[in-house]
Every structure is written in C-alpha cells, then in structure tokens.
Short mmCIF file of C-alpha atoms and ligand atoms in Angstrom, two decimals:
data_model
loop_
_atom_site.label_atom_id
_atom_site.label_comp_id
_atom_site.label_asym_id
_atom_site.label_seq_id
_atom_site.Cartn_x
_atom_site.Cartn_y
_atom_site.Cartn_z
CA UNK A 1 5.96 -1.97 5.19
CA UNK A 2 7.93 -3.48 2.50
CA UNK A 3 11.51 -2.50 2.39
CA UNK A 4 11.82 0.43 -0.13
CA UNK A 5 8.63 2.60 2.33
CA UNK A 6 11.13 1.77 4.89
CA UNK A 7 14.01 3.69 3.74
CA UNK A 8 12.21 6.14 3.87
CA UNK A 9 11.60 5.87 7.85
CA UNK A 10 12.93 8.30 10.60
CA UNK A 11 16.06 5.57 11.95
CA UNK A 12 18.07 5.50 9.90
CA UNK A 13 16.75 8.14 6.37
CA UNK A 14 19.84 7.84 3.49
CA UNK A 15 21.23 11.04 2.20
CA UNK A 16 21.89 9.26 -1.01
CA UNK A 17 18.90 7.00 -1.28
CA UNK A 18 19.85 3.75 -2.47
CA UNK A 19 18.83 1.84 -5.73
CA UNK A 20 16.59 -1.21 -4.97
CA UNK A 21 17.24 -3.75 -7.56
CA UNK A 22 14.89 -6.51 -6.18
CA UNK A 23 12.30 -8.21 -9.10
CA UNK A 24 9.42 -5.63 -9.38
CA UNK A 25 6.36 -6.38 -7.64
CA UNK A 26 2.71 -5.67 -8.82
CA UNK A 27 1.52 -3.11 -7.23
CA UNK A 28 -1.79 -2.18 -9.15
CA UNK A 29 -4.16 -3.50 -11.61
CA UNK A 30 -5.87 -1.42 -13.87
CA UNK A 31 -8.48 -2.54 -15.55
CA UNK A 32 -11.24 -1.85 -18.25
CA UNK A 33 -11.78 1.55 -16.55
CA UNK A 34 -13.54 3.89 -18.78
CA UNK A 35 -14.70 7.62 -17.56
CA UNK A 36 -17.68 9.52 -18.53
CA UNK A 37 -18.06 13.36 -16.94
CA UNK A 38 -21.12 12.89 -19.39
CA UNK A 39 -23.52 10.99 -21.51
CA UNK A 40 -22.08 12.24 -24.45
CA UNK A 41 -17.63 11.42 -23.80
CA UNK A 42 -15.55 8.59 -22.86
CA UNK A 43 -12.72 10.27 -21.30
CA UNK A 44 -10.93 7.10 -20.75
CA UNK A 45 -11.67 4.77 -23.06
CA UNK A 46 -11.08 1.02 -21.70
CA UNK A 47 -8.21 1.64 -19.91
CA UNK A 48 -5.41 -1.45 -19.00
CA UNK A 49 -2.20 -1.33 -17.94
CA UNK A 50 -0.49 -3.66 -14.48
CA UNK A 51 2.12 -0.49 -12.23
CA UNK A 52 5.15 -2.00 -10.67
CA UNK A 53 7.13 -0.77 -7.65
CA UNK A 54 10.06 1.50 -8.65
CA UNK A 55 9.16 1.78 -11.71
CA UNK A 56 9.09 5.47 -12.83
CA UNK A 57 6.09 5.76 -15.62
CA UNK A 58 5.31 8.92 -17.86
CA UNK A 59 2.28 9.72 -19.29
CA UNK A 60 2.04 11.69 -22.32
CA UNK A 61 -0.16 13.13 -25.11
CA UNK A 62 -1.73 15.91 -26.30
CA UNK A 63 -4.14 18.18 -24.32
CA UNK A 64 -7.34 16.41 -23.80
CA UNK A 65 -6.20 13.52 -24.13
CA UNK A 66 -7.71 12.43 -20.27
CA UNK A 67 -4.19 12.10 -18.52
CA UNK A 68 -5.13 14.16 -15.95
CA UNK A 69 -8.62 12.61 -15.05
CA UNK A 70 -6.64 9.11 -15.72
CA UNK A 71 -3.95 10.60 -12.24
CA UNK A 72 -7.01 11.27 -10.61
CA UNK A 73 -9.18 8.45 -11.49
CA UNK A 74 -6.77 6.52 -9.60
CA UNK A 75 -6.02 8.17 -6.67
CA UNK A 76 -9.96 7.97 -6.06
CA UNK A 77 -10.67 12.57 -6.90
CA UNK A 78 -12.72 10.08 -9.60
CA UNK A 79 -14.61 7.48 -9.33
CA UNK A 80 -14.41 5.57 -12.57
CA UNK A 81 -17.20 4.85 -14.69
CA UNK A 82 -16.87 0.95 -14.61
CA UNK A 83 -13.50 -0.73 -14.32
CA UNK A 84 -11.75 -2.24 -10.81
CA UNK A 85 -8.17 -0.71 -10.05
CA UNK A 86 -6.85 -4.25 -7.75
CA UNK A 87 -4.47 -2.70 -5.29
CA UNK A 88 -2.08 -5.63 -4.65
CA UNK A 89 -1.29 -4.88 -1.01
CA UNK A 90 2.39 -6.60 0.28
CA UNK A 91 0.31 -9.72 1.89
CA UNK A 92 -3.09 -10.00 1.17
CA UNK A 93 -5.47 -10.81 -1.77
CA UNK A 94 -5.24 -7.59 -3.59
CA UNK A 95 -8.61 -5.29 -3.22
CA UNK A 96 -10.74 -3.30 -5.97
CA UNK A 97 -11.02 0.55 -5.08
CA UNK A 98 -12.51 1.58 -7.52
CA UNK A 99 -16.27 2.95 -5.34
CA UNK A 100 -14.69 3.09 -2.02
CA UNK A 101 -15.36 5.91 0.52
CA UNK A 102 -15.23 7.09 2.93
CA UNK A 103 -12.57 5.60 6.00
CA UNK A 104 -11.36 3.50 3.58
CA UNK A 105 -11.20 6.15 -0.24
CA UNK A 106 -8.71 8.48 2.79
CA UNK A 107 -6.72 5.79 3.04
CA UNK A 108 -6.62 4.74 -0.66
CA UNK A 109 -5.32 8.07 -0.79
CA UNK A 110 -2.49 7.85 1.46
CA UNK A 111 -1.30 4.86 -0.45
CA UNK A 112 -1.96 6.42 -4.09
CA UNK A 113 -0.72 9.88 -3.40
CA UNK A 114 -1.12 13.46 -5.87
CA UNK A 115 1.06 15.85 -6.47
CA UNK A 116 -0.24 18.86 -9.00
CA UNK A 117 1.52 21.23 -11.04
CA UNK A 118 0.09 24.61 -8.90
CA UNK A 119 1.80 22.85 -5.56
CA UNK A 120 -1.58 23.48 -3.45
CA UNK A 121 0.70 24.03 -0.01
CA UNK A 122 -1.79 26.67 2.63
CA UNK A 123 -0.05 30.34 1.86
CA UNK A 124 -0.23 31.32 5.04
CA UNK A 125 1.39 28.18 6.85
CA UNK A 126 4.86 27.62 7.57
CA UNK A 127 6.90 24.53 5.14
CA UNK A 128 7.46 21.91 8.65
CA UNK A 129 3.18 22.37 8.97
CA UNK A 130 2.55 22.12 4.87
CA UNK A 131 4.89 19.13 5.23
CA UNK A 132 3.31 17.39 8.33
CA UNK A 133 -0.57 18.63 6.74
CA UNK A 134 0.06 14.90 5.02
CA UNK A 135 -0.91 13.50 8.36
CA UNK A 136 -4.49 14.82 8.40
CA UNK A 137 -6.02 11.84 7.37
CA UNK A 138 -3.98 9.67 8.64
CA UNK A 139 -4.67 12.16 12.64
CA UNK A 140 -7.72 11.91 14.40
CA UNK A 141 -10.40 15.13 13.74
CA UNK A 142 -9.53 16.70 16.99
CA UNK A 143 -5.15 17.07 16.87
CA UNK A 144 -6.31 18.21 12.99
CA UNK A 145 -8.28 20.89 13.95
CA UNK A 146 -5.64 22.39 16.55
CA UNK A 147 -2.62 20.89 14.24
CA UNK A 148 -0.84 18.43 16.58
CA UNK A 149 1.43 16.51 15.44
CA UNK A 150 3.42 13.37 17.39
CA UNK A 151 7.40 14.00 17.47
CA UNK A 152 7.36 10.69 15.65
CA UNK A 153 5.35 12.74 12.55
CA UNK A 154 8.05 15.99 12.74
CA UNK A 155 11.11 14.41 12.75
CA UNK A 156 10.03 12.60 9.97
CA UNK A 157 9.02 15.89 7.91
CA UNK A 158 12.70 16.62 9.35
CA UNK A 159 14.13 14.12 7.35
CA UNK A 160 11.94 14.51 4.30
CA UNK A 161 13.21 18.70 4.11
CA UNK A 162 16.77 17.81 4.74
CA UNK A 163 16.52 15.28 1.79
CA UNK A 164 15.10 17.48 -0.29
CA UNK A 165 17.82 20.31 0.89
CA UNK A 166 14.40 21.97 2.26
CA UNK A 167 15.41 22.01 5.89
CA UNK A 168 16.85 25.43 6.08
CA UNK A 169 13.61 26.48 4.53
CA UNK A 170 10.72 25.15 7.58
CA UNK A 171 9.74 27.74 9.19
CA UNK A 172 9.56 30.26 6.40
CA UNK A 173 6.04 30.73 5.58
CA UNK A 174 5.31 28.36 1.67
CA UNK A 175 3.99 31.75 0.25
CA UNK A 176 7.58 33.00 0.29
CA UNK A 177 8.78 30.24 -1.82
CA UNK A 178 9.88 29.65 -5.29
CA UNK A 179 7.72 27.08 -7.55
CA UNK A 180 10.74 25.07 -7.78
CA UNK A 181 10.72 24.88 -3.67
CA UNK A 182 7.63 24.40 -3.77
CA UNK A 183 7.01 21.68 -5.38
CA UNK A 184 9.60 19.52 -3.19
CA UNK A 185 7.18 20.72 -0.02
CA UNK A 186 5.02 19.28 -2.19
CA UNK A 187 6.30 16.24 -3.34
CA UNK A 188 7.63 16.35 1.45
CA UNK A 189 4.13 16.04 2.28
CA UNK A 190 2.90 13.17 -0.39
CA UNK A 191 5.51 11.29 0.57
CA UNK A 192 4.80 11.77 4.58
CA UNK A 193 2.05 9.79 3.53
CA UNK A 194 3.85 6.85 3.02
CA UNK A 195 2.32 6.06 -0.47
CA UNK A 196 3.10 3.06 -2.44
CA UNK A 197 2.04 5.30 -5.37
CA UNK A 198 3.09 8.66 -6.17
CA UNK A 199 1.45 10.40 -8.62
CA UNK A 200 2.35 13.62 -10.14
CA UNK A 201 0.07 15.73 -12.38
CA UNK A 202 3.11 17.98 -14.80
CA UNK A 203 4.37 19.04 -11.56
CA UNK A 204 7.64 20.69 -14.17
CA UNK A 205 5.30 23.11 -16.15
CA UNK A 206 5.16 25.82 -14.84
CA UNK A 207 9.38 25.41 -13.84
CA UNK A 208 12.32 26.34 -15.60
CA UNK A 209 14.85 23.80 -16.50
CA UNK A 210 17.04 24.33 -13.60
CA UNK A 211 13.69 23.28 -10.92
CA UNK A 212 12.22 20.99 -13.70
CA UNK A 213 15.87 18.95 -13.94
CA UNK A 214 15.58 18.85 -9.80
CA UNK A 215 12.10 17.79 -9.34
CA UNK A 216 12.42 15.34 -11.82
CA UNK A 217 15.66 14.13 -10.99
CA UNK A 218 14.10 14.20 -7.10
CA UNK A 219 10.82 12.03 -8.56
CA UNK A 220 13.53 9.70 -9.67
CA UNK A 221 15.35 8.95 -6.27
CA UNK A 222 11.50 8.22 -4.54
CA UNK A 223 10.81 5.66 -7.79
CA UNK A 224 14.37 4.35 -6.79
CA UNK A 225 13.31 3.33 -3.34
CA UNK A 226 11.02 1.62 -4.86
CA UNK A 227 7.41 4.08 -4.73
CA UNK A 228 6.15 3.78 -8.58
CA UNK A 229 5.97 7.02 -9.51
CA UNK A 230 4.00 8.09 -12.45
CA UNK A 231 4.29 11.52 -14.01
CA UNK A 232 2.11 14.05 -16.42
CA UNK A 233 4.46 15.51 -19.15
CA UNK A 234 4.68 17.15 -22.33
CA UNK A 235 7.96 17.09 -23.09
CA UNK A 236 9.45 14.10 -24.56
CA UNK A 237 12.84 14.91 -23.61
CA UNK A 238 11.93 14.92 -19.59
CA UNK A 239 10.06 11.17 -20.18
CA UNK A 240 13.69 9.58 -22.80
CA UNK A 241 15.75 11.94 -19.25
CA UNK A 242 13.92 10.19 -16.50
CA UNK A 243 11.48 7.63 -17.01
CA UNK A 244 11.88 3.74 -17.11
CA UNK A 245 8.36 3.31 -18.53
CA UNK A 246 5.85 5.57 -20.86
CA UNK A 247 1.88 5.31 -21.73
CA UNK A 248 0.56 7.75 -24.15
CA UNK A 249 -2.39 8.57 -24.72
CA UNK A 250 -4.74 9.66 -27.97
CA UNK A 251 -9.08 10.15 -26.85
CA UNK A 252 -9.39 8.93 -24.07
CA UNK A 253 -7.19 4.89 -25.32
CA UNK A 254 -3.72 3.93 -24.88
CA UNK A 255 -2.00 3.37 -28.33
CA UNK A 256 1.10 2.89 -26.56
CA UNK A 257 2.94 1.30 -23.16
CA UNK A 258 6.51 0.60 -23.62
CA UNK A 259 9.95 2.68 -23.13
CA UNK A 260 11.10 5.72 -23.87
CA UNK A 261 13.95 4.56 -26.11
CA UNK A 262 10.53 2.96 -28.40
CA UNK A 263 9.15 6.29 -28.53
CA UNK A 264 9.07 6.32 -32.62
CA UNK A 265 8.16 9.26 -35.12
CA UNK A 266 5.05 6.60 -36.32
CA UNK A 267 3.78 6.60 -32.01
CA UNK A 268 4.41 9.95 -32.36
CA UNK A 269 2.23 11.21 -34.64
CA UNK A 270 -0.52 9.10 -33.30
CA UNK A 271 -0.43 10.63 -30.53
CA UNK A 272 0.06 13.77 -31.20
CA UNK A 273 -1.33 13.77 -34.27
CA UNK A 274 -4.19 16.38 -34.10
CA UNK A 275 -2.20 18.89 -32.52
CA UNK A 276 0.30 17.97 -35.57
CA UNK A 277 -1.95 18.72 -38.03
CA UNK A 278 -3.50 21.50 -36.82
CA UNK A 279 -0.17 23.42 -37.40
CA UNK A 280 -0.36 22.50 -41.03
N1 LIG B 301 -14.42 18.04 -14.14
C1 LIG B 301 -14.63 17.98 -15.33
N2 LIG B 301 -15.91 17.69 -16.13
C2 LIG B 301 -16.25 17.82 -17.18
N3 LIG B 301 -15.65 17.27 -18.40
C3 LIG B 301 -13.64 16.84 -18.21
C4 LIG B 301 -13.10 17.19 -16.60
N4 LIG B 301 -12.40 17.16 -16.41
C5 LIG B 301 -12.00 17.25 -17.33
N5 LIG B 301 -12.94 17.11 -18.23
C6 LIG B 301 -12.27 16.48 -20.13
O1 LIG B 301 -12.04 15.00 -20.34
C7 LIG B 301 -10.88 15.49 -21.56
C8 LIG B 301 -9.81 14.78 -20.62
O2 LIG B 301 -9.19 16.11 -19.79
P1 LIG B 301 -8.06 15.04 -19.07
O3 LIG B 301 -7.91 17.09 -18.29
O4 LIG B 301 -8.06 15.03 -18.56
O5 LIG B 301 -7.12 16.01 -20.01
P2 LIG B 301 -5.36 16.47 -20.05
O6 LIG B 301 -5.05 14.50 -20.70
O7 LIG B 301 -5.31 16.35 -18.73
O8 LIG B 301 -4.63 17.08 -20.99
P3 LIG B 301 -4.24 18.77 -20.37
O9 LIG B 301 -2.42 18.23 -21.18
O10 LIG B 301 -4.67 19.74 -21.14
O11 LIG B 301 -4.18 18.47 -18.86
C9 LIG B 301 -11.27 16.76 -21.68
O12 LIG B 301 -12.70 16.95 -23.02
C10 LIG B 301 -12.09 17.58 -20.42
O13 LIG B 301 -12.80 18.96 -21.31
MG1 LIG B 302 -4.48 17.57 -17.42
#
C-alpha cells in the first residue's frame, strides 16, 4: 500500500487530510485508445495521456464529446476498441488492463473506482451498508450474499463516513438523504475499495452550490491523499477552482491538456465551438 492510500487506513485515519508533496508517480498510461460503439462513429479517437498520483484532472468538452465514454473505458465498464491502458503498480512491471475480464476486471474496477451523477446507491439499504457494498468485489460470494462484512471493513466504513461528516446518518436509509449527502456516501463507497484512481462522472451536476462546493472539496482532499482523481465537469469555473490539470475533449480527441489557468478563449472556442455557433 502506498503512502497515499495508507492515510486512509483504519488506525490513523486523519481528521484533516494531509497534503503530500512527494514527486508524483505515474499510475496510468493511456496509449492510442479508440472506442467505437458502432461502425459509423469513433467516439474516442487516439486518446493519449499519462495520469499521476495526486492529480485532480478535470475533463471538459461539449455534450457528446466522449467524456463519459472515456471514464467508462478507463475503468473497464466499456472495452476500448483499440489501444492500451497501462497500469503502473507500486512494485513490478506495468500491465495492460484494456480487454481484461472476469476476476482481473473486478480487481481493476476496485483499483479504479467510479462515482456517478445519480449516485447509484441502493435506496432501501442504510448508509453504512451502502458503503460496505463497495467491498463486495473483494468479499467471497457466500459472504456477499448474506452481506457479511469483517470488523475491519465496518471500522473502515465508519472512519470514511466520519471523514465525510456522514456518521450521524450511518443507519439512515439512503433514499432519505439529500443529493449532496448521497454523493458523499458514494465517495465513501468508492474509497473503501482502496482505489489508486477515482473517476467521477459529473458528480455535481444535480447539486446546489453549497453541496457542489462540499463534493468538489472532498474530491480535492482525496487527490491530496495521493489518489488520482478524474472528474467530468461542465463548469470551467469549477475546473479553475479545484483542478490541477484539465483535459479538453472535442469529437473524441484531446484538444487541450494542461493547467486550468491556460484555458484561454481560443481553447474554449475550440472545445465548445459547436455549442457556441448553435447559440447564434
Ligand atoms: N452505450 C452507447 N451506445 C452507443 N452510443 C453511445 C453509447 N454511449 C455513448 N454513446 C455515444 O457516444 C458519444 C459520446 O457520448 P458520451 O456519453 O461519452 O459523451 P459526453 O461527453 O459524456 O456527453 P455529456 O456531456 O452529454 O454527458 C455520443 O454520440 C453518444 O451518443
Ligand atoms: Mg457524459
């Protein structure tokens, strides 16, 4: 376990997450990735970038640009049509995780957790159980069936909920939470898997400004723990306020990869050109 993820361990779970200033380690290399859902359209077209520990990367681009597809291809929900996804473990050689299946894919999805705009919690289950469900891929089938979790898992779920200020709601049904609270639980459920990468597909799209701020701050804290965060956003302001890097996608291709401060009007025009022209 690396330093970053050790900070999320049970025994010394920090109340205030610590910022790590160590040089960033490469965790993933995306090479020549293409994705087509059908013969007519290449939704991702030759995507290349490296992801490092502790980065908070905003993915921007107009609707239909391929942002969600990119995240789904990264965590293996959708398979890349071609290209490589090289995962760099802390020890040992990199391995290509594109095209894996079965147990290897389940393990990769734990490494590369994901949260969604609509939270994807089980409404009738309580908050604590929803978080523990994140452990299912690492739990035996028998235990999963009867939702039997170890004391360690429970303690860790409680620590995460405490960090997210959600412990008072631990025994409440998920369906009775506000949107912002549901998203905080979803983050805990993803983190209980000890991911090295956390993907977030428009996690604040349905939230009010206060909850948006809470979730973006939480994601930034996660990245400061050394976990690489990639977040699809429609707000350039949020990208500038929270992200350390931004990748701009237009028609399935990366047209910008750099610091948010360098997102100038020319780049924005290129990213949103169709939407802007449709307004006139
Ligand atoms: N499962 C699918 N089957 C077929 N086509 C799909 C599928 N998912 C996405 N697409 C198509 O791929 C393209 C990119 O979709 P994607 O959802 O990745 O865009 P996006 O950038 O996330 O857009 P938005 O900002 O609206 O969420 C779109 O043309 C979409 O219709
Ligand atoms: Mg999308």
